[in-house]
C-alpha atoms as a printed R data frame, in Angstrom:
    type eleno elety resid chain resno       x       y       z
1   ATOM     1    CA   UNK     A     1 -25.331  15.934  17.502
2   ATOM     2    CA   UNK     A     2 -26.217  12.237  17.142
3   ATOM     3    CA   UNK     A     3 -23.911   9.588  15.731
4   ATOM     4    CA   UNK     A     4 -24.164   6.142  14.187
5   ATOM     5    CA   UNK     A     5 -20.676   4.629  14.323
6   ATOM     6    CA   UNK     A     6 -19.952   1.541  12.211
7   ATOM     7    CA   UNK     A     7 -16.896  -0.533  13.078
8   ATOM     8    CA   UNK     A     8 -15.157  -1.690   9.878
9   ATOM     9    CA   UNK     A     9 -12.941  -4.761   9.750
10  ATOM    10    CA   UNK     A    10 -10.037  -5.549   7.410
11  ATOM    11    CA   UNK     A    11  -9.471  -1.998   6.146
12  ATOM    12    CA   UNK     A    12  -6.628   0.277   7.216
13  ATOM    13    CA   UNK     A    13  -6.935   3.973   6.391
14  ATOM    14    CA   UNK     A    14  -4.597   6.910   6.942
15  ATOM    15    CA   UNK     A    15  -7.049   9.709   6.120
16  ATOM    16    CA   UNK     A    16 -10.791  10.326   5.949
17  ATOM    17    CA   UNK     A    17 -12.782   9.122   2.955
18  ATOM    18    CA   UNK     A    18 -15.438  11.733   2.242
19  ATOM    19    CA   UNK     A    19 -17.104  10.786  -1.048
20  ATOM    20    CA   UNK     A    20 -19.921   8.877   0.705
21  ATOM    21    CA   UNK     A    21 -21.260  12.315   1.687
22  ATOM    22    CA   UNK     A    22 -22.477  12.906  -1.856
23  ATOM    23    CA   UNK     A    23 -25.061  10.129  -1.503
24  ATOM    24    CA   UNK     A    24 -26.785  11.537   1.584
25  ATOM    25    CA   UNK     A    25 -30.554  11.184   1.390
26  ATOM    26    CA   UNK     A    26 -31.927  14.714   1.702
27  ATOM    27    CA   UNK     A    27 -35.170  13.326   3.142
28  ATOM    28    CA   UNK     A    28 -33.262  12.209   6.240
29  ATOM    29    CA   UNK     A    29 -31.488  14.523   8.704
30  ATOM    30    CA   UNK     A    30 -28.004  13.159   7.982
31  ATOM    31    CA   UNK     A    31 -25.344  15.859   8.316
32  ATOM    32    CA   UNK     A    32 -22.289  13.936   7.113
33  ATOM    33    CA   UNK     A    33 -20.981  10.481   6.244
34  ATOM    34    CA   UNK     A    34 -17.262   9.819   6.612
35  ATOM    35    CA   UNK     A    35 -14.963   6.814   6.609
36  ATOM    36    CA   UNK     A    36 -12.642   7.573   9.519
37  ATOM    37    CA   UNK     A    37 -10.120   6.161  11.942
38  ATOM    38    CA   UNK     A    38 -12.250   5.530  15.037
39  ATOM    39    CA   UNK     A    39  -9.404   6.665  17.292
40  ATOM    40    CA   UNK     A    40  -9.706  10.172  15.841
41  ATOM    41    CA   UNK     A    41 -13.458  10.188  16.553
42  ATOM    42    CA   UNK     A    42 -13.001   9.450  20.256
43  ATOM    43    CA   UNK     A    43 -10.087  11.882  20.485
44  ATOM    44    CA   UNK     A    44 -12.488  14.590  19.330
45  ATOM    45    CA   UNK     A    45 -15.388  13.423  21.545
46  ATOM    46    CA   UNK     A    46 -13.956  12.703  25.004
47  ATOM    47    CA   UNK     A    47 -17.328  12.614  26.790
48  ATOM    48    CA   UNK     A    48 -18.602  10.032  24.310
49  ATOM    49    CA   UNK     A    49 -15.420   8.003  24.863
50  ATOM    50    CA   UNK     A    50 -16.070   7.959  28.618
51  ATOM    51    CA   UNK     A    51 -19.749   7.104  28.090
52  ATOM    52    CA   UNK     A    52 -18.904   4.310  25.623
53  ATOM    53    CA   UNK     A    53 -16.314   2.799  27.981
54  ATOM    54    CA   UNK     A    54 -18.871   2.740  30.790
55  ATOM    55    CA   UNK     A    55 -21.473   1.031  28.590
56  ATOM    56    CA   UNK     A    56 -19.340  -1.526  26.747
57  ATOM    57    CA   UNK     A    57 -16.044  -1.734  28.651
58  ATOM    58    CA   UNK     A    58 -12.514  -0.477  28.004
59  ATOM    59    CA   UNK     A    59 -11.425  -3.547  26.012
60  ATOM    60    CA   UNK     A    60 -14.302  -3.077  23.567
61  ATOM    61    CA   UNK     A    61 -13.470   0.638  23.319
62  ATOM    62    CA   UNK     A    62  -9.784  -0.069  22.619
63  ATOM    63    CA   UNK     A    63 -10.689  -2.629  19.951
64  ATOM    64    CA   UNK     A    64 -13.054  -0.160  18.271
65  ATOM    65    CA   UNK     A    65 -10.419   2.608  18.377
66  ATOM    66    CA   UNK     A    66  -7.924   0.342  16.605
67  ATOM    67    CA   UNK     A    67 -10.141   0.060  13.519
68  ATOM    68    CA   UNK     A    68 -11.633   2.128  10.731
69  ATOM    69    CA   UNK     A    69 -15.275   3.126  10.847
70  ATOM    70    CA   UNK     A    70 -18.072   4.877   9.014
71  ATOM    71    CA   UNK     A    71 -19.416   7.771  11.056
72  ATOM    72    CA   UNK     A    72 -22.886   9.126  10.295
73  ATOM    73    CA   UNK     A    73 -23.774  12.325  12.133
74  ATOM    74    CA   UNK     A    74 -27.287  13.732  12.261
75  ATOM    75    CA   UNK     A    75 -29.400  16.341  14.035
76  ATOM    76    CA   UNK     A    76 -33.049  16.016  14.987
77  ATOM    77    CA   UNK     A    77 -35.346  18.934  15.886
78  ATOM    78    CA   UNK     A    78 -35.218  19.675  19.636
79  ATOM    79    CA   UNK     A    79 -38.910  18.890  19.997
80  ATOM    80    CA   UNK     A    80 -38.393  15.395  18.553
81  ATOM    81    CA   UNK     A    81 -35.251  14.839  20.669
82  ATOM    82    CA   UNK     A    82 -37.262  15.730  23.786
83  ATOM    83    CA   UNK     A    83 -40.087  13.424  22.749
84  ATOM    84    CA   UNK     A    84 -37.673  10.536  22.120
85  ATOM    85    CA   UNK     A    85 -36.053  11.168  25.509
86  ATOM    86    CA   UNK     A    86 -39.469  11.026  27.200
87  ATOM    87    CA   UNK     A    87 -40.325   7.848  25.285
88  ATOM    88    CA   UNK     A    88 -37.085   6.303  26.541
89  ATOM    89    CA   UNK     A    89 -38.026   6.998  30.162
90  ATOM    90    CA   UNK     A    90 -41.440   5.403  29.638
91  ATOM    91    CA   UNK     A    91 -39.874   2.329  27.983
92  ATOM    92    CA   UNK     A    92 -37.452   1.842  30.898
93  ATOM    93    CA   UNK     A    93 -39.933   2.562  33.694
94  ATOM    94    CA   UNK     A    94 -42.886   0.619  32.267
95  ATOM    95    CA   UNK     A    95 -41.051  -1.924  30.081
96  ATOM    96    CA   UNK     A    96 -43.269  -0.722  27.241
97  ATOM    97    CA   UNK     A    97 -42.361  -3.178  24.469
98  ATOM    98    CA   UNK     A    98 -44.612  -1.634  21.791
99  ATOM    99    CA   UNK     A    99 -43.275   1.868  22.375
100 ATOM   100    CA   UNK     A   100 -39.704   0.513  22.153
101 ATOM   101    CA   UNK     A   101 -40.569  -0.998  18.747
102 ATOM   102    CA   UNK     A   102 -41.836   2.380  17.534
103 ATOM   103    CA   UNK     A   103 -38.634   4.123  18.658
104 ATOM   104    CA   UNK     A   104 -36.561   1.387  16.982
105 ATOM   105    CA   UNK     A   105 -38.431   2.020  13.722
106 ATOM   106    CA   UNK     A   106 -37.476   5.712  13.790
107 ATOM   107    CA   UNK     A   107 -33.776   4.991  14.233
108 ATOM   108    CA   UNK     A   108 -33.898   2.040  11.814
109 ATOM   109    CA   UNK     A   109 -34.813   4.479   9.030
110 ATOM   110    CA   UNK     A   110 -31.395   6.040   9.537
111 ATOM   111    CA   UNK     A   111 -29.588   2.737  10.028
112 ATOM   112    CA   UNK     A   112 -31.039   1.005   6.942
113 ATOM   113    CA   UNK     A   113 -30.004   3.948   4.808
114 ATOM   114    CA   UNK     A   114 -26.431   3.559   6.029
115 ATOM   115    CA   UNK     A   115 -26.493  -0.250   5.894
116 ATOM   116    CA   UNK     A   116 -26.579   0.076   2.107
117 ATOM   117    CA   UNK     A   117 -23.501   2.300   2.193
118 ATOM   118    CA   UNK     A   118 -21.172  -0.294   3.721
119 ATOM   119    CA   UNK     A   119 -22.245  -2.996   1.248
120 ATOM   120    CA   UNK     A   120 -21.726  -0.671  -1.726
121 ATOM   121    CA   UNK     A   121 -18.384   0.543  -0.338
122 ATOM   122    CA   UNK     A   122 -17.130  -2.992   0.331
123 ATOM   123    CA   UNK     A   123 -18.109  -4.065  -3.196
124 ATOM   124    CA   UNK     A   124 -16.458  -0.958  -4.674
125 ATOM   125    CA   UNK     A   125 -13.227  -1.894  -2.876
126 ATOM   126    CA   UNK     A   126 -13.483  -5.524  -4.040
127 ATOM   127    CA   UNK     A   127 -13.823  -4.289  -7.641
128 ATOM   128    CA   UNK     A   128 -10.349  -2.766  -7.240
129 ATOM   129    CA   UNK     A   129  -8.730  -5.788  -5.579
130 ATOM   130    CA   UNK     A   130  -9.582  -8.916  -3.631
131 ATOM   131    CA   UNK     A   131 -10.672  -7.877  -0.141
132 ATOM   132    CA   UNK     A   132 -13.069  -8.742   2.676
133 ATOM   133    CA   UNK     A   133 -13.937  -5.305   4.122
134 ATOM   134    CA   UNK     A   134 -17.001  -5.698   6.345
135 ATOM   135    CA   UNK     A   135 -19.017  -4.182   9.186
136 ATOM   136    CA   UNK     A   136 -18.517  -5.696  12.615
137 ATOM   137    CA   UNK     A   137 -20.625  -3.702  15.100
138 ATOM   138    CA   UNK     A   138 -22.659  -0.515  14.774
139 ATOM   139    CA   UNK     A   139 -23.346   1.781  17.728
140 ATOM   140    CA   UNK     A   140 -25.995   4.482  18.168
141 ATOM   141    CA   UNK     A   141 -24.792   7.451  20.242
142 ATOM   142    CA   UNK     A   142 -27.737   9.809  20.661
143 ATOM   143    CA   UNK     A   143 -28.803  12.913  22.558
144 ATOM   144    CA   UNK     A   144 -32.097  11.256  23.490
145 ATOM   145    CA   UNK     A   145 -30.254   8.509  25.366
146 ATOM   146    CA   UNK     A   146 -31.362   5.832  22.877
147 ATOM   147    CA   UNK     A   147 -28.869   2.955  22.946
148 ATOM   148    CA   UNK     A   148 -28.488   0.232  20.367
149 ATOM   149    CA   UNK     A   149 -25.758  -2.079  19.148
150 ATOM   150    CA   UNK     A   150 -26.325  -3.653  15.728
151 ATOM   151    CA   UNK     A   151 -24.429  -6.345  13.829
152 ATOM   152    CA   UNK     A   152 -24.725  -6.974  10.089
153 ATOM   153    CA   UNK     A   153 -24.023 -10.475   8.819
154 ATOM   154    CA   UNK     A   154 -21.260  -9.785   6.287
155 ATOM   155    CA   UNK     A   155 -18.901 -12.765   6.674
156 ATOM   156    CA   UNK     A   156 -16.864 -11.866   3.586
157 ATOM   157    CA   UNK     A   157 -13.650 -13.750   2.862
158 ATOM   158    CA   UNK     A   158 -10.860 -13.374   0.336
159 ATOM   159    CA   UNK     A   159 -10.861 -15.548  -2.786
160 ATOM   160    CA   UNK     A   160  -8.798 -18.143  -0.910
161 ATOM   161    CA   UNK     A   161 -11.282 -18.224   1.984
162 ATOM   162    CA   UNK     A   162  -9.067 -16.290   4.394
163 ATOM   163    CA   UNK     A   163  -9.236 -12.839   6.029
164 ATOM   164    CA   UNK     A   164  -6.658 -10.086   5.659
165 ATOM   165    CA   UNK     A   165  -6.541  -6.347   6.338
166 ATOM   166    CA   UNK     A   166  -5.845  -4.255   3.239
167 ATOM   167    CA   UNK     A   167  -4.670  -0.699   2.686
168 ATOM   168    CA   UNK     A   168  -5.558   1.389  -0.363
169 ATOM   169    CA   UNK     A   169  -3.158   3.610  -2.293
170 ATOM   170    CA   UNK     A   170  -4.252   7.042  -3.560
171 ATOM   171    CA   UNK     A   171  -4.682   5.575  -7.044
172 ATOM   172    CA   UNK     A   172  -6.776   2.704  -5.699
173 ATOM   173    CA   UNK     A   173  -8.913   5.114  -3.651
174 ATOM   174    CA   UNK     A   174  -9.743   7.051  -6.829
175 ATOM   175    CA   UNK     A   175 -10.902   3.799  -8.430
176 ATOM   176    CA   UNK     A   176 -12.935   2.903  -5.332
177 ATOM   177    CA   UNK     A   177 -14.674   6.279  -5.558
178 ATOM   178    CA   UNK     A   178 -15.511   5.703  -9.243
179 ATOM   179    CA   UNK     A   179 -16.784   2.211  -8.472
180 ATOM   180    CA   UNK     A   180 -18.868   3.502  -5.568
181 ATOM   181    CA   UNK     A   181 -20.783   5.908  -7.804
182 ATOM   182    CA   UNK     A   182 -21.120   3.247 -10.510
183 ATOM   183    CA   UNK     A   183 -22.504   0.660  -8.086
184 ATOM   184    CA   UNK     A   184 -24.666   2.923  -5.946
185 ATOM   185    CA   UNK     A   185 -27.538   3.348  -8.390
186 ATOM   186    CA   UNK     A   186 -27.589  -0.397  -9.109
187 ATOM   187    CA   UNK     A   187 -27.262  -1.706  -5.558
188 ATOM   188    CA   UNK     A   188 -29.632   0.734  -3.838
189 ATOM   189    CA   UNK     A   189 -32.631   0.364  -6.119
190 ATOM   190    CA   UNK     A   190 -35.872   0.415  -4.098
191 ATOM   191    CA   UNK     A   191 -36.799  -3.059  -2.887
192 ATOM   192    CA   UNK     A   192 -40.067  -4.577  -4.176
193 ATOM   193    CA   UNK     A   193 -41.175  -5.044  -0.563
194 ATOM   194    CA   UNK     A   194 -39.887  -3.800   2.786
195 ATOM   195    CA   UNK     A   195 -37.772  -6.344   4.708
196 ATOM   196    CA   UNK     A   196 -39.609  -7.950   7.624
197 ATOM   197    CA   UNK     A   197 -38.538  -6.742  11.072
198 ATOM   198    CA   UNK     A   198 -38.953  -9.362  13.808
199 ATOM   199    CA   UNK     A   199 -38.774  -8.278  17.458
200 ATOM   200    CA   UNK     A   200 -37.547 -11.177  19.599
201 ATOM   201    CA   UNK     A   201 -37.483  -9.249  22.871
202 ATOM   202    CA   UNK     A   202 -37.406  -5.673  24.134
203 ATOM   203    CA   UNK     A   203 -33.677  -5.602  23.295
204 ATOM   204    CA   UNK     A   204 -33.378  -7.838  20.242
205 ATOM   205    CA   UNK     A   205 -34.706  -7.639  16.689
206 ATOM   206    CA   UNK     A   206 -33.677  -8.924  13.272
207 ATOM   207    CA   UNK     A   207 -34.209  -7.342   9.856
208 ATOM   208    CA   UNK     A   208 -34.785 -10.214   7.419
209 ATOM   209    CA   UNK     A   209 -33.076  -8.837   4.293
210 ATOM   210    CA   UNK     A   210 -31.887 -12.177   2.920
211 ATOM   211    CA   UNK     A   211 -35.421 -13.570   2.913
212 ATOM   212    CA   UNK     A   212 -36.533 -11.192   0.149
213 ATOM   213    CA   UNK     A   213 -37.071 -12.700  -3.306
214 ATOM   214    CA   UNK     A   214 -34.587 -10.900  -5.571
215 ATOM   215    CA   UNK     A   215 -34.767 -13.421  -8.442
216 ATOM   216    CA   UNK     A   216 -36.945 -11.096 -10.557
217 ATOM   217    CA   UNK     A   217 -34.454  -8.208 -10.462
218 ATOM   218    CA   UNK     A   218 -32.450  -7.040 -13.480
219 ATOM   219    CA   UNK     A   219 -29.340  -8.986 -14.484
220 ATOM   220    CA   UNK     A   220 -26.865  -6.521 -12.928
221 ATOM   221    CA   UNK     A   221 -28.633  -6.699  -9.559
222 ATOM   222    CA   UNK     A   222 -28.796 -10.512  -9.664
223 ATOM   223    CA   UNK     A   223 -25.135 -10.763 -10.662
224 ATOM   224    CA   UNK     A   224 -24.088  -8.508  -7.770
225 ATOM   225    CA   UNK     A   225 -26.259 -10.514  -5.356
226 ATOM   226    CA   UNK     A   226 -24.499 -13.691  -6.492
227 ATOM   227    CA   UNK     A   227 -21.203 -11.882  -5.988
228 ATOM   228    CA   UNK     A   228 -22.170 -11.096  -2.379
229 ATOM   229    CA   UNK     A   229 -22.978 -14.780  -1.860
230 ATOM   230    CA   UNK     A   230 -19.593 -15.768  -3.296
231 ATOM   231    CA   UNK     A   231 -17.774 -13.320  -1.048
232 ATOM   232    CA   UNK     A   232 -19.767 -14.434   2.007
233 ATOM   233    CA   UNK     A   233 -18.734 -18.072   1.708
234 ATOM   234    CA   UNK     A   234 -15.462 -19.394   3.097
235 ATOM   235    CA   UNK     A   235 -16.132 -22.788   1.516
236 ATOM   236    CA   UNK     A   236 -14.248 -22.449  -1.758
237 ATOM   237    CA   UNK     A   237 -16.361 -24.834  -3.835
238 ATOM   238    CA   UNK     A   238 -19.464 -22.815  -2.868
239 ATOM   239    CA   UNK     A   239 -17.586 -19.600  -3.637
240 ATOM   240    CA   UNK     A   240 -16.671 -20.926  -7.099
241 ATOM   241    CA   UNK     A   241 -20.301 -21.975  -7.683
242 ATOM   242    CA   UNK     A   242 -21.503 -18.403  -7.094
243 ATOM   243    CA   UNK     A   243 -18.684 -16.891  -9.184
244 ATOM   244    CA   UNK     A   244 -19.859 -18.999 -12.119
245 ATOM   245    CA   UNK     A   245 -23.433 -17.870 -11.486
246 ATOM   246    CA   UNK     A   246 -22.240 -14.261 -11.783
247 ATOM   247    CA   UNK     A   247 -20.735 -14.937 -15.223
248 ATOM   248    CA   UNK     A   248 -23.691 -16.994 -16.412
249 ATOM   249    CA   UNK     A   249 -26.085 -14.235 -15.336
250 ATOM   250    CA   UNK     A   250 -24.038 -11.462 -16.982
251 ATOM   251    CA   UNK     A   251 -23.723 -13.383 -20.270
252 ATOM   252    CA   UNK     A   252 -27.451 -14.338 -20.250
253 ATOM   253    CA   UNK     A   253 -26.747 -18.032 -20.806
254 ATOM   254    CA   UNK     A   254 -30.101 -19.783 -20.561
255 ATOM   255    CA   UNK     A   255 -31.664 -22.746 -22.340
256 ATOM   256    CA   UNK     A   256 -28.320 -24.360 -23.217
257 ATOM   257    CA   UNK     A   257 -26.974 -27.802 -22.436
258 ATOM   258    CA   UNK     A   258 -24.347 -27.937 -19.704
259 ATOM   259    CA   UNK     A   259 -21.478 -28.622 -22.123
260 ATOM   260    CA   UNK     A   260 -22.548 -25.674 -24.291
261 ATOM   261    CA   UNK     A   261 -22.690 -23.355 -21.266
262 ATOM   262    CA   UNK     A   262 -19.186 -24.417 -20.198
263 ATOM   263    CA   UNK     A   263 -17.756 -23.780 -23.665
264 ATOM   264    CA   UNK     A   264 -19.542 -20.420 -23.981
265 ATOM   265    CA   UNK     A   265 -18.308 -19.287 -20.556
266 ATOM   266    CA   UNK     A   266 -14.762 -20.083 -21.662
267 ATOM   267    CA   UNK     A   267 -14.999 -18.344 -25.029
268 ATOM   268    CA   UNK     A   268 -16.874 -15.226 -23.892
269 ATOM   269    CA   UNK     A   269 -14.591 -14.635 -20.890
270 ATOM   270    CA   UNK     A   270 -11.497 -15.080 -23.068
271 ATOM   271    CA   UNK     A   271 -12.810 -12.705 -25.763
272 ATOM   272    CA   UNK     A   272 -14.104 -10.128 -23.280
273 ATOM   273    CA   UNK     A   273 -10.871  -9.897 -21.288
274 ATOM   274    CA   UNK     A   274  -8.807 -10.055 -24.487
275 ATOM   275    CA   UNK     A   275  -5.678 -11.440 -22.807
276 ATOM   276    CA   UNK     A   276  -2.921 -13.202 -24.709
277 ATOM   277    CA   UNK     A   277  -1.725 -16.602 -23.471
278 ATOM   278    CA   UNK     A   278   1.402 -14.945 -22.049
279 ATOM   279    CA   UNK     A   279  -0.687 -12.280 -20.269
280 ATOM   280    CA   UNK     A   280  -2.919 -14.973 -18.770
281 ATOM   281    CA   UNK     A   281   0.112 -16.833 -17.397
282 ATOM   282    CA   UNK     A   282   1.718 -13.660 -15.998
283 ATOM   283    CA   UNK     A   283  -1.601 -12.737 -14.334
284 ATOM   284    CA   UNK     A   284  -1.931 -16.211 -12.834
285 ATOM   285    CA   UNK     A   285   1.625 -16.184 -11.490
286 ATOM   286    CA   UNK     A   286   1.045 -12.797  -9.819
287 ATOM   287    CA   UNK     A   287  -2.274 -13.866  -8.280
288 ATOM   288    CA   UNK     A   288  -1.089 -17.226  -7.043
289 ATOM   289    CA   UNK     A   289   1.641 -15.597  -4.967
290 ATOM   290    CA   UNK     A   290  -1.177 -15.031  -2.461
291 ATOM   291    CA   UNK     A   291  -2.050 -18.724  -2.531
292 ATOM   292    CA   UNK     A   292  -0.980 -21.229   0.099
293 ATOM   293    CA   UNK     A   293   0.120 -23.575  -2.676
294 ATOM   294    CA   UNK     A   294   3.147 -25.654  -1.781
295 ATOM   295    CA   UNK     A   295   2.669 -28.052  -4.682
296 ATOM   296    CA   UNK     A   296   3.396 -27.407  -8.326
297 ATOM   297    CA   UNK     A   297  -0.116 -28.445  -9.338
298 ATOM   298    CA   UNK     A   298  -1.048 -25.360 -11.327
299 ATOM   299    CA   UNK     A   299   1.363 -25.638 -14.245
300 ATOM   300    CA   UNK     A   300   1.507 -23.020 -16.992
301 ATOM   301    CA   UNK     A   301  -0.830 -24.871 -19.365
302 ATOM   302    CA   UNK     A   302  -3.490 -24.867 -16.614
303 ATOM   303    CA   UNK     A   303  -3.220 -21.128 -15.972
304 ATOM   304    CA   UNK     A   304  -5.129 -19.977 -19.037
305 ATOM   305    CA   UNK     A   305  -8.723 -18.803 -19.008
306 ATOM   306    CA   UNK     A   306 -10.024 -21.876 -20.856
307 ATOM   307    CA   UNK     A   307  -8.595 -24.387 -18.393
308 ATOM   308    CA   UNK     A   308  -9.460 -22.323 -15.320
309 ATOM   309    CA   UNK     A   309 -13.094 -21.868 -16.387
310 ATOM   310    CA   UNK     A   310 -13.289 -25.561 -17.306
311 ATOM   311    CA   UNK     A   311 -12.037 -26.581 -13.870
312 ATOM   312    CA   UNK     A   312 -14.280 -24.044 -12.114
313 ATOM   313    CA   UNK     A   313 -17.348 -25.223 -14.030
314 ATOM   314    CA   UNK     A   314 -16.704 -28.829 -13.058
315 ATOM   315    CA   UNK     A   315 -16.096 -27.956  -9.412
316 ATOM   316    CA   UNK     A   316 -19.346 -25.979  -9.521
317 ATOM   317    CA   UNK     A   317 -21.208 -28.949 -11.050
318 ATOM   318    CA   UNK     A   318 -19.934 -31.364  -8.393
319 ATOM   319    CA   UNK     A   319 -20.727 -28.863  -5.646
320 ATOM   320    CA   UNK     A   320 -24.281 -28.070  -6.759
321 ATOM   321    CA   UNK     A   321 -25.124 -31.776  -7.210
322 ATOM   322    CA   UNK     A   322 -23.686 -32.766  -3.836
323 ATOM   323    CA   UNK     A   323 -21.007 -34.979  -5.372
324 ATOM   324    CA   UNK     A   324 -17.466 -35.602  -4.183
325 ATOM   325    CA   UNK     A   325 -14.974 -33.085  -5.609
326 ATOM   326    CA   UNK     A   326 -11.842 -34.904  -6.708
327 ATOM   327    CA   UNK     A   327  -9.581 -31.871  -7.144
328 ATOM   328    CA   UNK     A   328  -7.018 -31.225  -4.408
329 ATOM   329    CA   UNK     A   329  -7.522 -28.446  -1.846
330 ATOM   330    CA   UNK     A   330  -4.643 -26.515  -3.439
331 ATOM   331    CA   UNK     A   331  -6.183 -26.871  -6.901
332 ATOM   332    CA   UNK     A   332  -9.575 -25.641  -5.665
333 ATOM   333    CA   UNK     A   333  -7.947 -22.683  -3.896
334 ATOM   334    CA   UNK     A   334  -5.954 -21.668  -6.966
335 ATOM   335    CA   UNK     A   335  -9.037 -21.975  -9.168
336 ATOM   336    CA   UNK     A   336 -11.030 -19.785  -6.774
337 ATOM   337    CA   UNK     A   337  -8.309 -17.109  -6.814
338 ATOM   338    CA   UNK     A   338  -8.196 -17.094 -10.616
339 ATOM   339    CA   UNK     A   339 -11.971 -17.046 -11.132
340 ATOM   340    CA   UNK     A   340 -12.336 -14.268  -8.544
341 ATOM   341    CA   UNK     A   341 -10.004 -12.132 -10.666
342 ATOM   342    CA   UNK     A   342 -11.786 -12.994 -13.918
343 ATOM   343    CA   UNK     A   343 -15.163 -12.064 -12.405
344 ATOM   344    CA   UNK     A   344 -13.703  -8.795 -11.117
345 ATOM   345    CA   UNK     A   345 -12.374  -7.870 -14.566
346 ATOM   346    CA   UNK     A   346 -15.575  -8.885 -16.333
347 ATOM   347    CA   UNK     A   347 -17.676  -6.724 -13.991
348 ATOM   348    CA   UNK     A   348 -15.288  -3.786 -14.399
349 ATOM   349    CA   UNK     A   349 -16.041  -3.898 -18.132
350 ATOM   350    CA   UNK     A   350 -19.716  -4.859 -18.203
351 ATOM   351    CA   UNK     A   351 -21.070  -2.577 -15.453
352 ATOM   352    CA   UNK     A   352 -19.931   0.441 -17.478
353 ATOM   353    CA   UNK     A   353 -22.433  -0.563 -20.188
354 ATOM   354    CA   UNK     A   354 -26.000  -0.187 -18.842
355 ATOM   355    CA   UNK     A   355 -27.429  -1.445 -22.141
356 ATOM   356    CA   UNK     A   356 -26.187  -4.926 -21.121
357 ATOM   357    CA   UNK     A   357 -28.449  -4.900 -18.032
358 ATOM   358    CA   UNK     A   358 -31.450  -6.989 -19.097
359 ATOM   359    CA   UNK     A   359 -34.892  -7.678 -17.629
360 ATOM   360    CA   UNK     A   360 -36.981  -9.409 -20.279
361 ATOM   361    CA   UNK     A   361 -36.427 -12.561 -22.362
362 ATOM   362    CA   UNK     A   362 -36.087 -10.431 -25.482
363 ATOM   363    CA   UNK     A   363 -33.400  -8.273 -23.848
364 ATOM   364    CA   UNK     A   364 -31.636 -11.381 -22.531
365 ATOM   365    CA   UNK     A   365 -31.527 -12.865 -26.027
366 ATOM   366    CA   UNK     A   366 -29.908  -9.712 -27.433
367 ATOM   367    CA   UNK     A   367 -27.336  -9.593 -24.617
368 ATOM   368    CA   UNK     A   368 -26.532 -13.289 -25.062
369 ATOM   369    CA   UNK     A   369 -26.029 -12.811 -28.805
370 ATOM   370    CA   UNK     A   370 -23.779  -9.825 -28.155
371 ATOM   371    CA   UNK     A   371 -21.465 -11.801 -25.878
372 ATOM   372    CA   UNK     A   372 -21.461 -14.942 -28.033
373 ATOM   373    CA   UNK     A   373 -20.512 -12.881 -31.100
374 ATOM   374    CA   UNK     A   374 -17.607 -11.158 -29.326
375 ATOM   375    CA   UNK     A   375 -14.372 -11.718 -31.182
376 ATOM   376    CA   UNK     A   376 -15.987 -13.394 -34.188
377 ATOM   377    CA   UNK     A   377 -15.363 -10.425 -36.457
378 ATOM   378    CA   UNK     A   378 -11.671 -10.177 -35.588
């Protein structure tokens, strides 16, 4: 059996998560996909534990064992395993760079398929609650002797720019599973072109995913890409900028003056979430418990959707134009926390309605009219 073991940061689990198995690509020889406690993996595979410790050191092994992981197991036909083993000997003995690239391409087919899984899973968890679950290192453990250590750039942060390990309740896990299936078909659509793979040396390569032009994708895909950018930034003004892009993309707000966009963002978000003033204040109070605020700067009248969106829009404007942002650090942090929650709730509603996913100008116009007219009949 061969394994690809992904080290997952900022997620604590007490039992296996198995629903990723249902999305196995039958064209690839993947046997199973499980979210596990890495300690249990090495407890079951003592020879691999010894081999890993020899390759990467005991400290690295102990760190990996202390975390969760996604374990992909797969079998290859014996003839192919033997051929890959022979290729490995040739690569080592002759330093055959081109042959190494060809072997990398074979294993990258498996890795890229699983790379999508961690991004979808992390987003599915975020849709339940603010989190920064991310891949740290990925290890190939193979019968052919092929060795590779891969890192994915997923520098996610919480809404306040910090990092924290979370644990999911049974109820939350059920929601994560639902979100995973909802997001999977959207986030794993075939790319218009294959990402460029650049080999820097016999040992090092990069897969240039971020370079791809995704601006022509459907609105749901673009909104979720902007969400990834928001989550990947620890600079809160940048995070807020991308949050607002998510909302503007979802609501199809184009061709409006800035003041009109701000007002529409306020009204549509308020009508879509359908929260009373009291509910908005209670929500804000609960969320801001996680803030580092030591000042009473976010008074009740500033906790409503209208004022939060107004503040976020103006922070976004200052940020995108390179101007000085006059709000305090505490105010920016609190705004980021609130907008993060609003975006989460908006996506929870909108992603369940595929008819709101637009591609053309005509579709965008209909979606925009739908959102603008929300609440007008009540």
